[in-house]
CSV table of C-alpha atoms in Angstrom, one decimal:
chain,number,residue,atom,x,y,z
I,1,MET,CA,18.5,5.4,29.2
I,2,ASP,CA,20.2,8.3,30.9
I,3,LEU,CA,18.9,11.7,29.8
I,4,HIS,CA,21.1,14.7,29.5
I,5,PRO,CA,20.6,18.3,28.3
I,6,LEU,CA,20.6,18.7,24.6
I,7,PRO,CA,24.3,18.8,23.5
I,8,ASN,CA,25.8,21.8,21.7
I,9,HIS,CA,28.3,20.5,19.1
I,10,GLN,CA,30.0,23.5,17.6
I,11,ASN,CA,31.7,21.4,14.9
I,12,SER,CA,29.0,18.9,14.2
I,13,ARG,CA,28.1,18.2,10.6
I,14,SER,CA,24.5,18.3,11.7
I,15,GLN,CA,24.5,22.0,12.6
I,16,SER,CA,21.8,24.3,11.2
I,17,SER,CA,21.4,28.0,11.7
I,18,ALA,CA,17.6,27.6,11.1
I,19,GLY,CA,17.1,24.7,13.6
I,20,GLY,CA,19.8,25.3,16.3
I,21,GLU,CA,23.1,23.6,16.8
I,22,TYR,CA,22.8,20.0,18.0
I,23,GLN,CA,23.9,16.6,16.8
I,24,LEU,CA,21.5,14.4,14.9
I,25,PRO,CA,21.8,10.6,15.3
I,26,ARG,CA,24.3,8.6,13.4
I,27,MET,CA,22.8,6.0,11.0
I,28,ALA,CA,23.8,2.6,9.6
I,29,ARG,CA,22.4,0.6,6.8
I,30,LEU,CA,20.7,-2.7,7.6
I,31,LYS,CA,19.6,-5.6,5.5
I,32,GLN,CA,16.7,-7.7,6.6
I,33,GLN,CA,16.0,-11.3,5.7
I,34,PHE,CA,12.5,-12.3,4.9
I,35,GLN,CA,10.8,-15.4,3.4
I,36,ARG,CA,11.1,-15.1,-0.4
I,37,PRO,CA,8.8,-17.5,-2.2
I,38,GLN,CA,8.3,-16.5,-5.8
I,39,GLU,CA,6.4,-17.5,-8.9
I,40,PRO,CA,9.2,-17.9,-11.5
I,41,ASP,CA,7.0,-17.3,-14.6
I,42,LEU,CA,3.9,-15.1,-14.1
I,43,ARG,CA,2.3,-15.9,-17.5
I,44,GLN,CA,2.8,-19.7,-17.0
I,45,ALA,CA,1.4,-19.4,-13.5
I,46,VAL,CA,-1.7,-17.6,-14.8
I,47,PHE,CA,-2.3,-20.3,-17.5
I,48,ARG,CA,-1.7,-23.0,-14.9
I,49,GLU,CA,-4.2,-21.7,-12.4
I,50,LEU,CA,-6.9,-20.7,-14.9
I,51,ALA,CA,-6.6,-24.1,-16.7
I,52,ALA,CA,-7.3,-25.8,-13.4
I,53,LEU,CA,-10.6,-24.1,-13.2
I,54,HIS,CA,-11.9,-25.7,-16.4
I,55,LEU,CA,-13.3,-22.4,-17.7
I,56,GLU,CA,-13.7,-23.9,-21.1
I,57,LYS,CA,-16.9,-25.5,-19.7
I,58,LYS,CA,-18.3,-22.1,-18.9
I,59,ILE,CA,-17.1,-19.8,-21.7
I,60,ALA,CA,-18.7,-20.4,-25.0
I,61,PRO,CA,-16.8,-19.2,-28.2
I,62,GLY,CA,-17.5,-15.6,-28.8
I,63,GLN,CA,-18.7,-14.8,-25.3
I,64,THR,CA,-17.3,-11.6,-23.6
I,65,VAL,CA,-15.3,-11.7,-20.4
I,66,ALA,CA,-14.7,-8.6,-18.4
I,67,ILE,CA,-11.4,-8.7,-16.5
I,68,THR,CA,-10.9,-6.4,-13.5
I,69,ALA,CA,-7.7,-4.3,-13.2
I,70,GLY,CA,-7.3,-2.2,-10.1
I,71,SER,CA,-5.2,0.8,-9.1
I,72,ARG,CA,-2.8,-0.8,-6.7
I,73,GLY,CA,0.8,-1.1,-7.6
I,74,ILE,CA,0.8,-4.9,-8.0
I,75,SER,CA,4.1,-6.4,-9.0
I,76,GLY,CA,4.0,-7.6,-12.6
I,77,ILE,CA,0.3,-6.7,-13.0
I,78,ASP,CA,0.7,-6.0,-16.7
I,79,VAL,CA,2.1,-9.5,-17.3
I,80,ILE,CA,-0.6,-11.0,-15.2
I,81,ILE,CA,-3.5,-9.2,-16.8
I,82,LYS,CA,-2.1,-9.9,-20.3
I,83,GLY,CA,-1.8,-13.6,-19.3
I,84,VAL,CA,-5.5,-13.6,-18.4
I,85,VAL,CA,-6.4,-11.9,-21.7
I,86,GLU,CA,-4.4,-14.5,-23.7
I,87,PHE,CA,-5.9,-17.4,-21.8
I,88,ILE,CA,-9.5,-16.2,-22.5
I,89,GLN,CA,-8.5,-15.7,-26.1
I,90,SER,CA,-7.2,-19.3,-26.2
I,91,LEU,CA,-10.7,-20.4,-25.4
I,92,ASP,CA,-12.1,-18.3,-28.2
I,93,GLY,CA,-13.6,-15.9,-25.7
I,94,LEU,CA,-13.6,-12.1,-26.2
I,95,PRO,CA,-11.8,-10.5,-23.2
I,96,PHE,CA,-11.9,-6.8,-22.3
I,97,ILE,CA,-10.5,-5.0,-19.3
I,98,ILE,CA,-12.4,-2.8,-16.8
I,99,PRO,CA,-10.6,-0.3,-14.6
I,100,ALA,CA,-12.1,-1.6,-11.3
I,101,MET,CA,-11.5,1.3,-9.0
I,102,GLY,CA,-13.5,3.4,-6.7
I,103,SER,CA,-12.4,7.1,-6.6
I,104,HIS,CA,-8.9,6.6,-7.9
I,105,GLY,CA,-7.8,8.5,-11.0
I,106,GLY,CA,-9.9,11.5,-9.8
I,107,ALA,CA,-13.1,9.4,-10.1
I,108,THR,CA,-13.1,9.9,-13.8
I,109,ALA,CA,-13.1,7.4,-16.7
I,110,GLU,CA,-10.1,9.2,-18.3
I,111,GLY,CA,-8.2,9.3,-15.0
I,112,GLN,CA,-8.7,5.6,-14.4
I,113,LEU,CA,-7.4,4.8,-17.9
I,114,ALA,CA,-4.3,6.9,-17.1
I,115,VAL,CA,-3.8,4.9,-13.9
I,116,LEU,CA,-3.8,1.6,-15.8
I,117,ALA,CA,-1.5,3.1,-18.5
I,118,GLY,CA,1.0,4.0,-15.8
I,119,TYR,CA,1.2,0.2,-15.1
I,120,GLY,CA,1.7,-0.6,-18.8
I,121,ILE,CA,-2.0,-1.7,-19.2
I,122,THR,CA,-3.2,-0.2,-22.5
I,123,PRO,CA,-5.2,-1.7,-25.4
I,124,ALA,CA,-2.0,-1.9,-27.4
I,125,THR,CA,0.0,-3.8,-24.8
I,126,MET,CA,-2.9,-6.0,-23.7
I,127,GLY,CA,-4.3,-6.9,-27.1
I,128,CYS,CA,-7.9,-6.1,-26.2
I,129,GLU,CA,-10.2,-3.3,-25.4
I,130,ILE,CA,-10.3,-1.4,-22.1
I,131,ARG,CA,-13.8,-0.1,-21.4
I,132,SER,CA,-13.7,2.6,-18.8
I,133,SER,CA,-16.8,4.3,-17.4
I,134,MET,CA,-18.0,5.6,-14.0
I,135,ALA,CA,-21.5,4.5,-14.9
I,136,THR,CA,-23.1,1.9,-12.6
I,137,SER,CA,-26.4,0.2,-12.3
I,138,VAL,CA,-28.1,-0.7,-9.0
I,139,VAL,CA,-28.7,-4.4,-8.9
I,140,GLY,CA,-30.1,-4.8,-5.5
I,141,GLU,CA,-29.8,-3.6,-1.9
I,142,THR,CA,-28.7,-4.9,1.5
I,143,MET,CA,-31.0,-5.6,4.4
I,144,ASP,CA,-30.3,-2.0,5.6
I,145,GLY,CA,-31.3,-0.6,2.2
I,146,ILE,CA,-27.8,0.1,1.0
I,147,PRO,CA,-27.9,0.2,-2.9
I,148,ILE,CA,-25.5,-2.3,-4.6
I,149,HIS,CA,-23.7,-0.6,-7.5
I,150,VAL,CA,-22.0,-2.6,-10.4
I,151,ASP,CA,-20.1,-1.2,-13.3
I,152,GLN,CA,-22.3,-1.2,-16.4
I,153,HIS,CA,-19.6,-2.6,-18.7
I,154,ALA,CA,-19.3,-5.6,-16.3
I,155,LEU,CA,-23.0,-6.2,-16.3
I,156,ALA,CA,-23.1,-6.2,-20.1
I,157,ALA,CA,-20.4,-8.9,-20.3
I,158,ASP,CA,-21.3,-12.5,-20.5
I,159,HIS,CA,-18.8,-13.2,-17.7
I,160,VAL,CA,-16.6,-11.3,-15.2
I,161,LEU,CA,-13.2,-12.6,-14.0
I,162,VAL,CA,-12.0,-10.9,-10.8
I,163,VAL,CA,-8.2,-10.3,-10.5
I,164,ASN,CA,-6.7,-8.7,-7.4
I,165,ARG,CA,-3.9,-8.9,-4.9
I,166,ILE,CA,-4.8,-10.3,-1.5
I,167,LYS,CA,-3.2,-8.7,1.5
I,168,PRO,CA,-4.1,-7.2,4.9
I,169,HIS,CA,-6.2,-4.1,4.5
I,170,THR,CA,-5.0,-0.8,6.0
I,171,GLY,CA,-8.3,-0.2,7.8
I,172,PHE,CA,-10.5,-3.3,7.7
I,173,VAL,CA,-9.9,-6.3,10.0
I,174,GLY,CA,-11.2,-9.8,9.6
I,175,GLU,CA,-10.8,-13.1,7.8
I,176,ILE,CA,-11.5,-11.1,4.5
I,177,GLU,CA,-9.7,-7.8,4.1
I,178,SER,CA,-8.2,-6.6,0.8
I,179,GLY,CA,-8.6,-8.9,-2.1
I,180,LEU,CA,-11.3,-10.5,-4.3
I,181,HIS,CA,-14.2,-9.4,-2.2
I,182,LYS,CA,-13.0,-5.8,-2.0
I,183,MET,CA,-12.8,-5.8,-5.8
I,184,LEU,CA,-16.4,-7.1,-6.0
I,185,LEU,CA,-17.6,-4.2,-3.8
I,186,ILE,CA,-15.2,-1.2,-4.2
I,187,GLY,CA,-13.7,-2.0,-7.6
I,188,LEU,CA,-16.8,-3.0,-9.5
I,189,GLY,CA,-18.9,-0.6,-7.5
I,190,LYS,CA,-16.9,2.3,-8.9
I,191,HIS,CA,-17.1,5.7,-7.2
I,192,LEU,CA,-20.8,5.5,-6.3
I,193,GLY,CA,-20.4,2.0,-4.8
I,194,ALA,CA,-17.2,2.8,-3.0
I,195,THR,CA,-18.8,5.9,-1.4
I,196,VAL,CA,-21.9,4.1,-0.1
I,197,TYR,CA,-20.0,1.0,1.1
I,198,HIS,CA,-17.4,3.1,3.0
I,199,GLN,CA,-20.2,5.2,4.5
I,200,ALA,CA,-22.0,2.0,5.6
I,201,ILE,CA,-18.8,0.5,7.1
I,202,VAL,CA,-18.4,3.5,9.4
I,203,ARG,CA,-21.4,2.4,11.4
I,204,SER,CA,-21.3,-1.3,10.6
I,205,SER,CA,-18.4,-3.5,9.5
I,206,PHE,CA,-16.7,-4.6,6.3
I,207,ARG,CA,-17.6,-8.2,7.1
I,208,LYS,CA,-21.3,-7.5,7.3
I,209,ILE,CA,-21.3,-5.5,4.1
I,210,TRP,CA,-19.3,-8.0,2.0
I,211,GLN,CA,-21.4,-10.9,3.3
I,212,GLU,CA,-24.5,-9.2,2.0
I,213,VAL,CA,-23.2,-7.5,-1.1
I,214,ALA,CA,-20.8,-10.1,-2.6
I,215,PRO,CA,-23.3,-12.9,-3.4
I,216,ILE,CA,-25.6,-10.4,-5.2
I,217,VAL,CA,-22.7,-9.0,-7.3
I,218,ILE,CA,-21.5,-12.5,-8.1
I,219,SER,CA,-24.9,-13.4,-9.3
I,220,LYS,CA,-25.9,-10.2,-11.2
I,221,ALA,CA,-22.5,-9.7,-12.8
I,222,LYS,CA,-22.1,-13.4,-13.7
I,223,VAL,CA,-18.7,-13.7,-12.0
I,224,LEU,CA,-16.9,-16.6,-13.5
I,225,ALA,CA,-13.9,-17.0,-11.2
I,226,GLY,CA,-11.1,-15.2,-9.4
I,227,LEU,CA,-7.4,-14.9,-9.6
I,228,GLY,CA,-5.7,-14.1,-6.3
I,229,ILE,CA,-2.2,-12.7,-6.1
I,230,VAL,CA,-0.1,-12.9,-3.0
I,231,GLU,CA,3.2,-11.0,-2.8
I,232,ASN,CA,6.3,-11.6,-0.7
I,233,ALA,CA,8.2,-9.1,1.5
I,234,PHE,CA,10.2,-7.9,-1.5
I,235,ASP,CA,7.2,-6.7,-3.6
I,236,GLU,CA,7.4,-9.8,-5.8
I,237,THR,CA,4.7,-12.3,-6.7
I,238,ALA,CA,4.9,-15.1,-4.2
I,239,LEU,CA,1.8,-17.0,-5.4
I,240,ILE,CA,-1.0,-16.8,-8.0
I,241,ALA,CA,-4.1,-18.8,-7.2
I,242,GLY,CA,-7.1,-19.6,-9.3
I,243,VAL,CA,-10.3,-19.4,-7.2
I,244,PRO,CA,-13.6,-21.0,-8.1
I,245,VAL,CA,-16.4,-18.5,-7.6
I,246,GLU,CA,-18.2,-20.7,-5.1
I,247,GLU,CA,-15.1,-20.8,-3.0
I,248,PHE,CA,-14.3,-17.1,-2.9
I,249,ALA,CA,-14.7,-16.6,0.9
I,250,GLU,CA,-12.9,-19.8,1.9
I,251,LYS,CA,-10.0,-19.4,-0.5
I,252,GLU,CA,-9.5,-15.7,0.1
I,253,ALA,CA,-9.3,-16.3,3.9
I,254,GLU,CA,-6.6,-18.9,3.3
I,255,LEU,CA,-4.6,-16.6,1.0
I,256,LEU,CA,-4.9,-13.7,3.5
I,257,LYS,CA,-3.1,-15.9,6.1
I,258,LEU,CA,-0.3,-16.4,3.7
I,259,ALA,CA,-0.1,-12.7,2.8
I,260,LYS,CA,0.1,-11.8,6.5
I,261,ALA,CA,2.9,-14.3,7.0
I,262,TYR,CA,4.8,-12.8,4.1
I,263,LEU,CA,4.3,-9.1,5.1
I,264,PRO,CA,7.5,-7.2,5.6
I,265,ARG,CA,8.1,-5.7,9.0
I,266,LEU,CA,10.1,-3.0,10.6
I,267,PRO,CA,12.8,-4.6,12.8
I,268,PHE,CA,12.1,-2.7,16.0
I,269,ARG,CA,8.8,-2.0,17.8
I,270,GLU,CA,9.6,1.3,19.6
I,271,ILE,CA,10.6,4.1,17.1
I,272,ASP,CA,10.8,7.8,17.8
I,273,LEU,CA,10.9,9.0,14.2
I,274,LEU,CA,10.2,7.1,11.0
I,275,ILE,CA,11.4,8.9,7.8
I,276,VAL,CA,9.6,7.7,4.7
I,277,ASP,CA,11.1,8.6,1.4
I,278,GLN,CA,7.9,8.2,-0.6
I,279,ILE,CA,4.2,7.4,-0.2
I,280,GLY,CA,1.6,6.7,-2.9
I,281,LYS,CA,-1.4,4.8,-4.0
I,282,ASN,CA,0.8,2.3,-5.8
I,283,ILE,CA,2.4,1.6,-2.4
I,284,SER,CA,-0.7,1.3,-0.3
I,285,GLY,CA,-4.3,2.3,-0.2
I,286,THR,CA,-3.3,4.8,2.5
I,287,GLY,CA,-0.1,5.8,0.8
I,288,MET,CA,2.0,4.0,3.4
I,289,ASP,CA,0.8,0.7,4.8
I,290,THR,CA,-0.7,1.2,8.3
I,291,ASN,CA,-0.1,-2.5,9.0
I,292,ILE,CA,3.6,-1.6,8.8
I,293,VAL,CA,3.7,1.8,10.5
I,294,GLY,CA,1.3,0.9,13.3
I,295,ARG,CA,-1.4,3.5,12.5
I,296,LYS,CA,-4.2,1.1,11.5
I,297,TYR,CA,-6.6,2.0,14.3
I,298,ASN,CA,-5.5,5.6,15.0
I,299,ASP,CA,-3.9,8.0,12.6
I,300,HIS,CA,-1.4,9.4,15.1
I,301,ALA,CA,-0.8,6.8,17.8
I,302,ALA,CA,-0.2,3.1,18.2
I,303,THR,CA,-2.8,1.0,19.9
I,304,PRO,CA,-2.4,-2.3,21.7
I,305,GLN,CA,-3.5,-4.1,18.4
I,306,ASP,CA,-0.6,-2.6,16.5
I,307,ASP,CA,2.8,-4.4,16.2
I,308,VAL,CA,4.9,-1.2,16.2
I,309,SER,CA,4.8,2.1,18.0
I,310,ILE,CA,6.0,5.2,16.1
I,311,ARG,CA,5.9,8.6,17.8
I,312,ARG,CA,6.4,10.7,14.7
I,313,ILE,CA,6.4,10.1,10.9
I,314,PHE,CA,8.2,12.4,8.4
I,315,VAL,CA,7.2,11.9,4.7
I,316,ARG,CA,9.7,13.2,2.2
I,317,GLY,CA,7.9,12.8,-1.1
I,318,LEU,CA,5.2,11.2,-3.3
I,319,THR,CA,5.8,8.4,-5.9
I,320,ALA,CA,5.5,9.4,-9.5
I,321,ALA,CA,2.9,6.7,-10.1
I,322,THR,CA,0.5,8.2,-7.6
I,323,HIS,CA,0.0,11.2,-9.9
I,324,GLY,CA,-0.3,13.7,-7.0
I,325,ASN,CA,-2.7,11.5,-4.9
I,326,ALA,CA,-1.3,12.0,-1.4
I,327,THR,CA,-3.9,9.9,0.4
I,328,GLY,CA,-2.4,9.1,3.8
I,329,ILE,CA,-0.2,12.2,4.1
I,330,GLY,CA,-2.4,13.1,7.0
I,331,ILE,CA,-1.1,10.0,8.9
I,332,ALA,CA,2.3,11.7,9.1
I,333,GLU,CA,3.1,14.6,11.5
I,334,PHE,CA,5.9,16.2,9.4
I,335,THR,CA,6.7,16.7,5.7
I,336,ASN,CA,8.5,19.2,3.5
I,337,HIS,CA,7.4,22.0,1.2
I,338,ARG,CA,8.3,20.2,-2.0
I,339,THR,CA,6.0,17.3,-1.1
I,340,VAL,CA,3.1,19.7,-0.3
I,341,ALA,CA,3.7,21.4,-3.7
I,342,SER,CA,3.4,18.0,-5.5
I,343,ILE,CA,0.0,17.2,-4.0
I,344,ASP,CA,-3.1,17.2,-6.2
I,345,ARG,CA,-5.5,18.3,-3.5
I,346,GLU,CA,-8.7,17.6,-5.4
I,347,ILE,CA,-7.8,14.0,-6.3
I,348,THR,CA,-6.5,13.4,-2.7
I,349,GLN,CA,-9.6,14.8,-1.1
I,350,ILE,CA,-12.0,12.9,-3.4
I,351,ASN,CA,-10.2,9.7,-2.5
I,352,CYS,CA,-10.1,10.3,1.3
I,353,VAL,CA,-13.7,11.5,1.5
I,354,THR,CA,-14.9,8.6,-0.6
I,355,ALA,CA,-13.1,6.3,1.9
I,356,SER,CA,-14.7,8.2,4.9
I,357,HIS,CA,-11.1,9.0,6.0
I,358,PRO,CA,-10.9,12.8,5.6
I,359,THR,CA,-7.9,13.0,8.1
I,360,GLY,CA,-5.9,11.1,5.5
I,361,ALA,CA,-5.8,14.3,3.3
I,362,MET,CA,-4.7,16.7,6.1
I,363,ILE,CA,-1.4,18.4,5.5
I,364,PRO,CA,1.3,17.9,8.2
I,365,ALA,CA,3.7,20.5,9.6
I,366,SER,CA,5.8,21.4,6.6
I,367,TYR,CA,9.4,22.7,6.3
I,368,GLN,CA,11.7,24.0,3.6
I,369,THR,CA,14.4,21.3,4.1
I,370,ASP,CA,14.5,17.8,5.4
I,371,ARG,CA,17.0,18.8,8.0
I,372,GLN,CA,14.6,21.3,9.4
I,373,ALA,CA,11.8,18.8,9.4
I,374,ILE,CA,13.9,16.2,11.3
I,375,GLN,CA,15.1,18.7,13.8
I,376,GLU,CA,11.6,19.9,14.5
I,377,ALA,CA,10.2,16.4,14.7
I,378,LEU,CA,12.9,15.4,17.3
I,379,LYS,CA,11.8,18.2,19.5
I,380,THR,CA,8.4,16.5,19.9
I,381,ILE,CA,9.5,13.0,20.9
I,382,GLY,CA,10.1,13.7,24.6
I,383,TRP,CA,13.1,14.5,26.7
I,384,VAL,CA,15.6,12.6,24.6
I,385,PRO,CA,18.8,14.1,23.2
I,386,PRO,CA,18.5,14.1,19.3
I,387,HIS,CA,21.6,12.0,18.8
I,388,LEU,CA,20.1,9.3,21.1
I,389,ALA,CA,16.7,9.2,19.3
I,390,LYS,CA,15.5,6.0,17.7
I,391,VAL,CA,15.2,6.9,14.0
I,392,ILE,CA,14.6,4.7,11.0
I,393,GLN,CA,14.6,5.8,7.3
I,394,ILE,CA,12.8,3.6,4.7
I,395,ARG,CA,12.1,4.0,1.0
I,396,ASP,CA,8.5,3.1,1.4
I,397,THR,CA,6.4,0.5,3.2
I,398,LEU,CA,6.7,-2.0,0.3
I,399,HIS,CA,10.5,-2.0,0.4
I,400,LEU,CA,11.9,-2.9,3.8
I,401,GLY,CA,14.7,-5.2,2.8
I,402,GLU,CA,17.2,-2.4,3.3
I,403,LEU,CA,16.8,0.5,5.7
I,404,LEU,CA,18.8,3.0,7.8
I,405,VAL,CA,18.6,2.9,11.6
I,406,SER,CA,20.1,5.2,14.2
I,407,GLU,CA,22.8,4.2,16.7
I,408,ALA,CA,20.3,4.1,19.6
I,409,PHE,CA,19.2,0.7,18.1
I,410,ALA,CA,22.7,-0.8,18.4
I,411,PRO,CA,22.0,-2.8,21.6
I,412,GLU,CA,19.0,-4.4,20.0
I,413,LEU,CA,20.8,-5.5,16.9
I,414,ILE,CA,22.4,-8.4,18.7
I,415,LYS,CA,18.9,-9.8,19.3
I,416,HIS,CA,18.1,-10.2,15.6
I,417,ASP,CA,19.7,-13.0,13.7
I,418,GLN,CA,17.8,-12.0,10.5
I,419,ILE,CA,19.4,-8.5,10.3
I,420,GLN,CA,22.8,-7.8,8.8
I,421,GLN,CA,24.6,-4.4,9.4
I,422,MET,CA,26.0,-3.3,6.1
I,423,THR,CA,27.8,-0.1,7.1
I,424,ASP,CA,29.4,1.6,10.0
I,425,TRP,CA,27.6,4.3,12.0
I,426,GLU,CA,27.8,7.5,10.0
I,427,GLU,CA,26.3,11.0,10.1
I,428,MET,CA,23.0,11.6,8.3
I,429,GLU,CA,23.8,12.4,4.7
I,430,PHE,CA,22.3,15.6,3.4
I,431,ASP,CA,22.8,17.3,0.0
I,432,GLN,CA,23.8,20.9,-0.6
I,433,ASP,CA,20.1,21.9,-0.1
I,434,ASP,CA,20.0,20.3,3.3
I,435,ASN,CA,17.8,17.4,2.0
I,436,LEU,CA,18.4,13.8,2.8
I,437,ARG,CA,19.8,11.4,0.2
I,438,ASP,CA,17.2,8.8,-0.8
I,439,LEU,CA,17.7,5.4,0.8
I,440,LEU,CA,17.3,3.5,-2.5
I,441,PRO,CA,17.0,4.6,-6.1
I,442,GLY,CA,13.6,5.9,-7.0
I,443,GLU,CA,11.1,4.7,-9.5
C-alpha cells in the first residue's frame, strides 16, 4: 500500500472543526453466510432430550429439582427453562429455579432476580418458585485447599438439573471451556465460589480446577443431569442436548467442538479499527467476545493464537440488558462520553475483580462524539491515511451476519464467496450530533 500525507479535503462530509479536516473511509454493508442449523421447536427439543435421559427413574413424585438459570443472554432461554420446569412437573416433581451466577447482578440476591426477570424468567412466567440467595456452604476442598462452595438452595433440593449454553470461553482454553462445568463451579458457587476459583485459576488452570471441583459438586449437590445448548452464528439455538451426569466431560467436549464450528467470525484478519455499537453481559462474559475480536490472551494486542488482529477498538454503547455492567470496556481503547455515563462502576468493578480481570473495568479514552473518537483512533493506527484505513463496524459480537466495512477491504472481497456486498461505498453516516447511525436496530 502506498502511503501519502494525510489529505486535506475542504469539501468532505467528514470534516470536523474539533478533529481536523480529513476524509474518513467510505463504507459498504456486507452480508456474511454462516452455517445455520436450528432447533425448530425449543419446548419440544427440551422434552425430547430430557425424556431420553429417563429421569422418571430418578425423580420420585414430590421430590424437588433445582434448575440452574444463568446470566448470559442465551437465545430463547425463557422458553427453554420453562420447558424444563414443565417436564419436571410432568413427572410429578417439584421444580424451582436458582439464579446460578457468580458476581452478576451486583452480587446480590435481588440483583440476580432482576437479571433473570430481564430475560422473562419470573415465578409468574415459569410457573414455579425462583429461590435466590448468595448463601453457600463449603462441601469440600481441592488438593490445594481451595474451598468448594455450593448454593444452599441447590444443596437443599433432592436433585439439581444443570442448564447452560456451551461455547468457547473468553479466557479459558481447553476441551472444556464455558458450559455445564462452568455452571457447576462459577454458577452454583455464587459470588464466593466464583471469587476463589478465579483466584485459583490465575496460578493454575481451569482444567485442573474443574477436574477436582466438578465431581464433588455433582455428588454433594445430587446433580441429576445436564441440558447443553449450542447456538449458531445468528444467535439462534442450533442444538439442545440432554447430558447424563456421568458423561458431563465427554459430552461437553463434543458440544464445544460444534459450538466452535458455528461461531461467527469477522471476514478479515487484519483490521485497523473495529467499531462496536454495543457490549454487554448478555452478549459475552467480557462484554464483547474475545474469541471474535482477537483479545483472548492480551487485552490490547493480538497474539499468534488469535484468529484476528485488531489495532484499535471503539465501543459506542452498552446494551440495555447489561444494566450498566460494562465488563470488558477496558478491552477497547476508545469510547464516548455517553457510554461512560451509562456505566454502573460498582457492578462492573465487582464483576471484573471477581473474575481476576481488573483491566476489564478500565475506562478507555473517551470523546464527546463518535466522529471525534474515530478521528482520534485513526491517528494511532500507524502512517496510514484515514480514508485508506481498514475499518469495520458491527452491532455486537453476537450479530455478525451484517456489518459495515471500509473501502480498503475492496480487494479482499473477491476472495470471499461467502460474502455479499449489499450497498455501494458511501460516506460514514453521522447524525446531527456527529454520532454514527447504529448498524442494526437495537434491543
